[in-house]
Amino acid sequence: QKEVEQDPGPLSVPEGAIVSLNCTYSNSAFQYFMWYRQYSRKGPELLMYTYSSGNKEDGRFTAQVDKSSKYISLFIRDSQPSDSATYLCAMRAFQGAQKLVFGQGTRLTINP
Amino acid sequence: DTGVSQDPRHKITKRGQNVTFRCDPISEHNRLYWYRQTLGQGPEFLTYFQNEAQLEKSRLLSDRFSAERPKGSFSTLEIQRTEQGDSAMYLCASSYFGTRGYTFGSGTRLTVV
């Protein structure tokens, strides 16, 4: 079993829809949670960074962490065609830990 | 500051050949990371440097792989006796102590034929 599980999709939604992306994990030591966006032929780009449980909002993006369920989510409101990309969740165990463990990535397409 | 730069962008090599990739991190970043990403998968950690010291290596980094960061600036990743299973995107990232996230480069795509 992988430490981090993410539905690979693909996920296709119309422009303006609310998108929900999710990851589950098995390692209870994970404390820092990230979402990265990766366009085709590019490296991942950090979107959201959260510590422990709770919500964090940044513009159209909201990240949620539920440590009790070992479940994290990313919501995208008012989705745009430019949001079409692969979204990767990532996590690490403690402040000094350098290794990130990534999910498989979800390929998202926003249709105009 | 032009971000993390990786060279070459794409490398095609024959099985059994040696290849070397270069990464130039953001200039003020003291930490440098190498990850490998295969098609349809997330990046997997390979190794990490703080300045010139290689502080952590994954079990994925077999003895055919070696990474260096000789003066704490650019880094090289060498793969000896390449195998078809080495075909992947090799991503470099850098960060500064105390910052939260990495900045990734665009990667080097290796194809072993």
Coordinates of N, CA and C in Angstrom, one line a residue, chain A residues 5 13 17 19 21 23-24 26 29-31 37 40 44 46 49 53 56 58 61 66 77 80 88 95 102 104 109:
Chain A
E5 N -2.3 8.1 -1.2 CA -3.2 7.6 -2.3 C -4.0 8.8 -2.9
V13 N -14.4 18.9 -16.0 CA -15.6 19.7 -15.5 C -15.7 20.9 -16.3
A17 N -17.2 25.5 -12.6 CA -17.6 24.5 -11.6 C -16.7 24.6 -10.4
V19 N -14.3 22.4 -8.1 CA -13.6 21.2 -8.2 C -13.1 20.7 -6.8
L21 N -10.5 17.9 -5.1 CA -9.5 17.0 -5.3 C -9.1 16.4 -3.9
C23 N -6.8 13.4 -1.3 CA -5.8 12.5 -1.0 C -6.0 11.8 0.4
T24 N -5.7 10.6 0.5 CA -5.7 9.9 1.8 C -4.3 9.4 2.0
S26 N -1.5 7.1 5.0 CA -1.5 6.1 6.0 C -0.5 6.5 7.1
A29 N 2.4 10.2 11.1 CA 3.5 11.2 11.4 C 3.4 12.4 10.5
F30 N 2.7 12.3 9.4 CA 2.7 13.5 8.5 C 2.0 14.7 9.2
Q31 N 2.7 15.8 9.1 CA 2.1 17.0 9.7 C 2.0 18.2 8.8
R37 N 0.7 22.1 -8.4 CA 0.1 22.1 -9.7 C 1.2 21.9 -10.7
S40 N 1.8 20.4 -18.2 CA 2.5 19.5 -19.1 C 3.9 20.0 -19.4
P44 N 6.6 20.7 -10.9 CA 5.5 21.1 -10.0 C 5.7 22.5 -9.4
L46 N 4.2 25.0 -6.3 CA 3.5 25.0 -5.0 C 2.3 25.9 -5.0
Y49 N 0.1 25.4 1.2 CA 0.9 24.8 2.2 C 0.2 24.9 3.5
S53 N -4.2 20.0 11.1 CA -5.6 20.0 10.7 C -6.1 21.4 10.5
K56 N -7.3 26.3 4.9 CA -6.6 27.5 4.5 C -7.1 27.9 3.2
D58 N -6.8 30.7 -0.2 CA -6.0 31.6 -0.9 C -6.7 31.8 -2.3
F61 N -8.7 29.1 -4.2 CA -8.3 27.8 -3.7 C -8.5 27.7 -2.2
D66 N -7.8 17.0 7.4 CA -8.5 16.3 8.5 C -7.5 15.1 9.0
R77 N -12.6 27.0 -6.6 CA -13.9 27.7 -7.0 C -13.8 28.4 -8.3
Q80 N -11.3 27.8 -14.0 CA -11.0 28.4 -15.3 C -10.2 27.4 -16.2
L88 N -1.0 17.6 -7.6 CA -0.3 16.6 -6.8 C -0.4 17.0 -5.3
Q95 N 9.1 19.4 10.7 CA 9.7 20.6 10.2 C 11.0 20.4 9.5
F102 N 4.7 12.3 -2.4 CA 3.7 12.8 -3.2 C 2.7 11.7 -3.5
Q104 N -0.1 10.3 -6.5 CA 0.0 10.0 -7.9 C -0.3 11.2 -8.8
T109 N -9.1 18.7 -16.2 CA -9.4 19.5 -17.4 C -10.6 20.3 -17.2

